[in-house]
mmCIF file of C-alpha atoms in Angstrom:
data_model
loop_
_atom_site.group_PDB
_atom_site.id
_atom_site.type_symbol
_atom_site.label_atom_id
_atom_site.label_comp_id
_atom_site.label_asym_id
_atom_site.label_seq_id
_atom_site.Cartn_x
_atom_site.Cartn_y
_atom_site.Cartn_z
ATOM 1 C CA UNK C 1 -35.023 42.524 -24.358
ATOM 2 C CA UNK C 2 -36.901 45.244 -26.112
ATOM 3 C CA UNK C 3 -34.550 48.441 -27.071
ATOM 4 C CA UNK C 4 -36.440 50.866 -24.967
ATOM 5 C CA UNK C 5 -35.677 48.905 -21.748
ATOM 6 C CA UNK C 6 -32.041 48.690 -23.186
ATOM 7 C CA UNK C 7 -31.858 52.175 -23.508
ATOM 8 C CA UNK C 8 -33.496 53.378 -20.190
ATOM 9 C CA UNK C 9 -32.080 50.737 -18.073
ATOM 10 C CA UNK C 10 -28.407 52.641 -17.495
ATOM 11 C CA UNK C 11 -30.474 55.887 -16.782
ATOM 12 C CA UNK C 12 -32.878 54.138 -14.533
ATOM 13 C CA UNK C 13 -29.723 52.821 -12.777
ATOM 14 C CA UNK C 14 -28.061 56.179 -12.595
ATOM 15 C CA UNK C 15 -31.077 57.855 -10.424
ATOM 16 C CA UNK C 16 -31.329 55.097 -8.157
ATOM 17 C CA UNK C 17 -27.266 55.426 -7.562
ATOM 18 C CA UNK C 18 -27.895 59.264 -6.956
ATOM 19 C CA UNK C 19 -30.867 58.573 -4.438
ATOM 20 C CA UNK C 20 -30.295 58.954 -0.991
ATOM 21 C CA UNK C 21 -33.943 58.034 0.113
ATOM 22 C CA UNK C 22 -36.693 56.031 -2.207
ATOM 23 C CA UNK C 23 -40.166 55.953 -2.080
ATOM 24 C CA UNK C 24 -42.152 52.865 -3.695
ATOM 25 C CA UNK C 25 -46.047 52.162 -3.532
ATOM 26 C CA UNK C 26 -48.747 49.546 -3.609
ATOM 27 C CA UNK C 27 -51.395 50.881 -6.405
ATOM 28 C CA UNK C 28 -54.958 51.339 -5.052
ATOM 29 C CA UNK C 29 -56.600 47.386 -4.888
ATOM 30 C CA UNK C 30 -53.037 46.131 -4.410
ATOM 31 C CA UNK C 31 -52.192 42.358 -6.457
ATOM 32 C CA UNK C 32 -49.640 39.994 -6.464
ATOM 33 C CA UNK C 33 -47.892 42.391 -8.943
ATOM 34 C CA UNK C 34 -48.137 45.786 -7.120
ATOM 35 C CA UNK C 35 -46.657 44.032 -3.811
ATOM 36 C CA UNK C 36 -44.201 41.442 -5.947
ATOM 37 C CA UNK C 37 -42.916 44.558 -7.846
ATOM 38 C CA UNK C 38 -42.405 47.263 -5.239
ATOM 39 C CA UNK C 39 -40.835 44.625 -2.941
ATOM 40 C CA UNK C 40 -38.354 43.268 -5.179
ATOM 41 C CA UNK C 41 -37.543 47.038 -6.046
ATOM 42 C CA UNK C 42 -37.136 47.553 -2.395
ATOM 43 C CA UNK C 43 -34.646 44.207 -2.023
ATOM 44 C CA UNK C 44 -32.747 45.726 -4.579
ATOM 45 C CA UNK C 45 -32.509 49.380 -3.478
ATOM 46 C CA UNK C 46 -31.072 48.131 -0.171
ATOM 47 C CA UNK C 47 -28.759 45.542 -1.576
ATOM 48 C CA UNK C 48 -27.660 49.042 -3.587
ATOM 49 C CA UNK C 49 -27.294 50.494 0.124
ATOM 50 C CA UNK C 50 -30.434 53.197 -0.493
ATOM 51 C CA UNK C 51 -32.938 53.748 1.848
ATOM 52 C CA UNK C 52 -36.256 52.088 0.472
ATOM 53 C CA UNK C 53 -40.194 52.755 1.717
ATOM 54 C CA UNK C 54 -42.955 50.528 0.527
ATOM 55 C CA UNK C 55 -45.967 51.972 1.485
ATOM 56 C CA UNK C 56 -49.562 50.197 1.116
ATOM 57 C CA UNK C 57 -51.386 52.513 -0.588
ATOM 58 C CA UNK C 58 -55.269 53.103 -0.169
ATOM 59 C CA UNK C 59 -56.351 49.475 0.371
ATOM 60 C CA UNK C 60 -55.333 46.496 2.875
ATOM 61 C CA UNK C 61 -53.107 44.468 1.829
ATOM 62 C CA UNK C 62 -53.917 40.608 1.211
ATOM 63 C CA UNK C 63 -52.742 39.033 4.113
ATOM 64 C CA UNK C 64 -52.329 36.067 1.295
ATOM 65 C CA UNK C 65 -49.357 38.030 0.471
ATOM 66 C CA UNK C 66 -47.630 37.724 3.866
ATOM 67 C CA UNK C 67 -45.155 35.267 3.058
ATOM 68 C CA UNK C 68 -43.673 37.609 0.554
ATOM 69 C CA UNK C 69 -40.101 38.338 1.989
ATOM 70 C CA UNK C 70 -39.877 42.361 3.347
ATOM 71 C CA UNK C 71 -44.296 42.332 3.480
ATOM 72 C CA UNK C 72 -43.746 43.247 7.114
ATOM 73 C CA UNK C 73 -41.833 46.236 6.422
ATOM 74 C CA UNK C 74 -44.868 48.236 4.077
ATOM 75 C CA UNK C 75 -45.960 50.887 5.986
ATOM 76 C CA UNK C 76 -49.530 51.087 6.438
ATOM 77 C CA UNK C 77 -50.140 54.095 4.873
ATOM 78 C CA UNK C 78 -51.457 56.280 1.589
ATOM 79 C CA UNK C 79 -49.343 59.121 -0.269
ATOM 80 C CA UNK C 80 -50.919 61.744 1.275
ATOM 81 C CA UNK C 81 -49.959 60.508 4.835
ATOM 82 C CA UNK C 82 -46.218 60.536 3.587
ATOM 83 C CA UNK C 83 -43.925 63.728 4.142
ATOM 84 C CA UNK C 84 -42.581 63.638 0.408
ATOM 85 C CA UNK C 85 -40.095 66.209 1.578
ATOM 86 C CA UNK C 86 -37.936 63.092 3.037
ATOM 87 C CA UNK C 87 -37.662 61.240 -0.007
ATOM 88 C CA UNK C 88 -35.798 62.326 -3.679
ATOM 89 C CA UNK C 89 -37.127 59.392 -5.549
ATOM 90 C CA UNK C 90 -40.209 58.173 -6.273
ATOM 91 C CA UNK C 91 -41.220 55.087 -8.362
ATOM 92 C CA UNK C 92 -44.398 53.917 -9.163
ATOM 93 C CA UNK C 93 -44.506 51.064 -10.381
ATOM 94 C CA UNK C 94 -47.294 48.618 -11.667
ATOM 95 C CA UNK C 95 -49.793 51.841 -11.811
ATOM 96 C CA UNK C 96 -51.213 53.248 -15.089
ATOM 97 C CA UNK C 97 -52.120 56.031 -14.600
ATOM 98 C CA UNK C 98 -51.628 58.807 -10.715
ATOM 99 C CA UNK C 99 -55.281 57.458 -9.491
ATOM 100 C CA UNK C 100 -53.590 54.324 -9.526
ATOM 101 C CA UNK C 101 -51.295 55.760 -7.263
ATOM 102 C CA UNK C 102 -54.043 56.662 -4.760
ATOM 103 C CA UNK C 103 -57.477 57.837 -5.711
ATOM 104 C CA UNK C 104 -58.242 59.679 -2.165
ATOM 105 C CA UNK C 105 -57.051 63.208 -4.051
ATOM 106 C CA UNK C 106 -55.012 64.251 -7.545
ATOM 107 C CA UNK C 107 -51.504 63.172 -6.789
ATOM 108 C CA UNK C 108 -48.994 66.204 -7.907
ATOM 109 C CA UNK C 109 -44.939 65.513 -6.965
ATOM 110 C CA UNK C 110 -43.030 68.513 -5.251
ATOM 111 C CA UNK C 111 -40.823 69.875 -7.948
ATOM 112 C CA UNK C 112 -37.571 68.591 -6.067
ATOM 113 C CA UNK C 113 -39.071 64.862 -6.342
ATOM 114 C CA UNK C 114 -37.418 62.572 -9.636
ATOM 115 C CA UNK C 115 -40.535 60.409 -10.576
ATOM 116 C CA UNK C 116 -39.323 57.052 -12.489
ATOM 117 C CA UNK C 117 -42.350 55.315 -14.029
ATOM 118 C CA UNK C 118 -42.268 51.557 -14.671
ATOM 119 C CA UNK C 119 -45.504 49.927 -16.193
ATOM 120 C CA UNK C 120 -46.763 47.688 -18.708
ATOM 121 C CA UNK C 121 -50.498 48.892 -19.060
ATOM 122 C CA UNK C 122 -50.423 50.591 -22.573
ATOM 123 C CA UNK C 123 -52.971 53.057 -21.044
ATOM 124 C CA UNK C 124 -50.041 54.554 -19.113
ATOM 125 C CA UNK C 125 -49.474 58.401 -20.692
ATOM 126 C CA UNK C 126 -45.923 58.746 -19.325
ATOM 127 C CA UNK C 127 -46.255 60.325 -15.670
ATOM 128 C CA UNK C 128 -42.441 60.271 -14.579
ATOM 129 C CA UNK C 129 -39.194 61.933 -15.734
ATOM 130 C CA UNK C 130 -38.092 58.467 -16.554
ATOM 131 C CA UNK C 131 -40.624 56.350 -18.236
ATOM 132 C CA UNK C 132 -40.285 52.756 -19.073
ATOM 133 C CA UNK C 133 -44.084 51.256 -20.102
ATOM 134 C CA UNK C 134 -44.043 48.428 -22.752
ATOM 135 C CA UNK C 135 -47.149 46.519 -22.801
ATOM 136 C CA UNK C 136 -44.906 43.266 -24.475
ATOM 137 C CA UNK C 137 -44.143 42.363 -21.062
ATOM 138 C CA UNK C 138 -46.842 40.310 -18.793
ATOM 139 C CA UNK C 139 -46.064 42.141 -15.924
ATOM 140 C CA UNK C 140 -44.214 45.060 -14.063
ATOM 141 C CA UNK C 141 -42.408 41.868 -12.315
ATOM 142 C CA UNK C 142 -41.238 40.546 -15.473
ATOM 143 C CA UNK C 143 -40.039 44.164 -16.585
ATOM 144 C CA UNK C 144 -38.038 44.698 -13.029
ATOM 145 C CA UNK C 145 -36.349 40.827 -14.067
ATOM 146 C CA UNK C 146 -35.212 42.543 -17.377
ATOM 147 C CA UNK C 147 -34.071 45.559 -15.505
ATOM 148 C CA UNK C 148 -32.373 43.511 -13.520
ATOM 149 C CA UNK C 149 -30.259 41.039 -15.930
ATOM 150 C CA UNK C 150 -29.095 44.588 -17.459
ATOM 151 C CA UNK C 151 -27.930 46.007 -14.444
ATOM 152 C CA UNK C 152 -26.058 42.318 -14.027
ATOM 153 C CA UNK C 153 -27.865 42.222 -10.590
ATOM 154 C CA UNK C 154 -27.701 39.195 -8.561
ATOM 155 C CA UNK C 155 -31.136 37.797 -8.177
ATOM 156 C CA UNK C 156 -31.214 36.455 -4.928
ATOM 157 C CA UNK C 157 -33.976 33.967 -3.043
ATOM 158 C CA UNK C 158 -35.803 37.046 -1.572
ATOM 159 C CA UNK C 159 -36.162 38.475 -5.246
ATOM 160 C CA UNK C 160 -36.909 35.779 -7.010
ATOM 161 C CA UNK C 161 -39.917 35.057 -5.190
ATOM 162 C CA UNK C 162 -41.264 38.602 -4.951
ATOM 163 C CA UNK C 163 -40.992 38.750 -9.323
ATOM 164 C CA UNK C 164 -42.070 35.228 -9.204
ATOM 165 C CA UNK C 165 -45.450 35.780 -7.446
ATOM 166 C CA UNK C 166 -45.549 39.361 -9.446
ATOM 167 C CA UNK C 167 -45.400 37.265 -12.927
ATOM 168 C CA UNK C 168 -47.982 34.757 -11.885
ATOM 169 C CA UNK C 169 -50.633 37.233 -10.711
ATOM 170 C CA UNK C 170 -50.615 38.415 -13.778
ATOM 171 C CA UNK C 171 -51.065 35.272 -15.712
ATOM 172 C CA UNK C 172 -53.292 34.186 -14.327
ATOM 173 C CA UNK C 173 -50.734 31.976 -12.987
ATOM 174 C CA UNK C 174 -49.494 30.885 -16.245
ATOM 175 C CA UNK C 175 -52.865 30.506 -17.751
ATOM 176 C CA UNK C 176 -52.474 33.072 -20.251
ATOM 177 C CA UNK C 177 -49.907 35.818 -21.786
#
């Protein structure tokens, strides 16, 4: 595991314990590893008994992507259609840079909103209060597995096949690093 995961993972861990209500995201032209990644987040934020939104983002999902367990929770909607004033986390995740994030306006986070950053584009300058980008790893799925071994968390069926499909978007299903 590379040492900045290992050092961020107990911090990462320590804001989602003191969340009440979470707030994840598809990135504009949503893949396999936007949807994988925010959904596997969102399995584990409720198995940590938080309150977890997915929403879409700026563009349909792939309907290819229903089978994905939790796809029929994302809320059809963009960040500025979301009251941030009910959430007191936000992570993006999968999104280099805020018009990832959406691109219908400049995204700026109300001051009382923690922004955790998770990414492996090595374009990404660092948006969050907490940011964890390594561009070692193939995907933000593969990250949220490391994450996840560190915080010893129990990886169950619904998981593994959100990170699954995450890692093998970005492969190009195995085809390259």
């Amino acid at each position: 595991m590379p040492n900045e995961l290992a050092t961020l993972a107990p911090q990462i861990l320590a804001a989602l314990q003191q969340a009440k209500h979470v707030l994840l995201h598809c990135h504009v032209g949503p893949d396999e590893d936007s949807v994988g990644s925010a959904l596997a987040m969102c399995h584990v934020l409720t198995d940590l008994g938080k309150r977890a939104t997915v929403i879409g983002g700026d563009s349909p999902l792939h309907t290819s992507l229903k089978f994905l367990p939790g796809f029929e929770t994302i809320v059809p909607k963009n960040f500025f259609e979301i009251d941030l004033g009910e959430f007191d986390l936000f992570i993006s995740l999968d999104s280099a840079s805020l018009d990832r994030i959406s691109s219908k306006g400049e995204v700026i986070f109300p001051a009382g909103l923690q922004v955790i950053n998770i990414d492996h584009h090595p374009t990404n300058p660092g948006f969050g209060q907490i940011n964890l980008v390594d561009s070692s790893f193939a995907a933000t799925s593969e990250m949220l597995y490391a994450l996840f071994t560190e915080w010893k968390v129990q990886i169950m069926p619904e998981i593994a096949t959100c990170l699954f499909v995450g890692i093998s978007g970005d492969t190009g299903h195995f085809k390259h690093n």
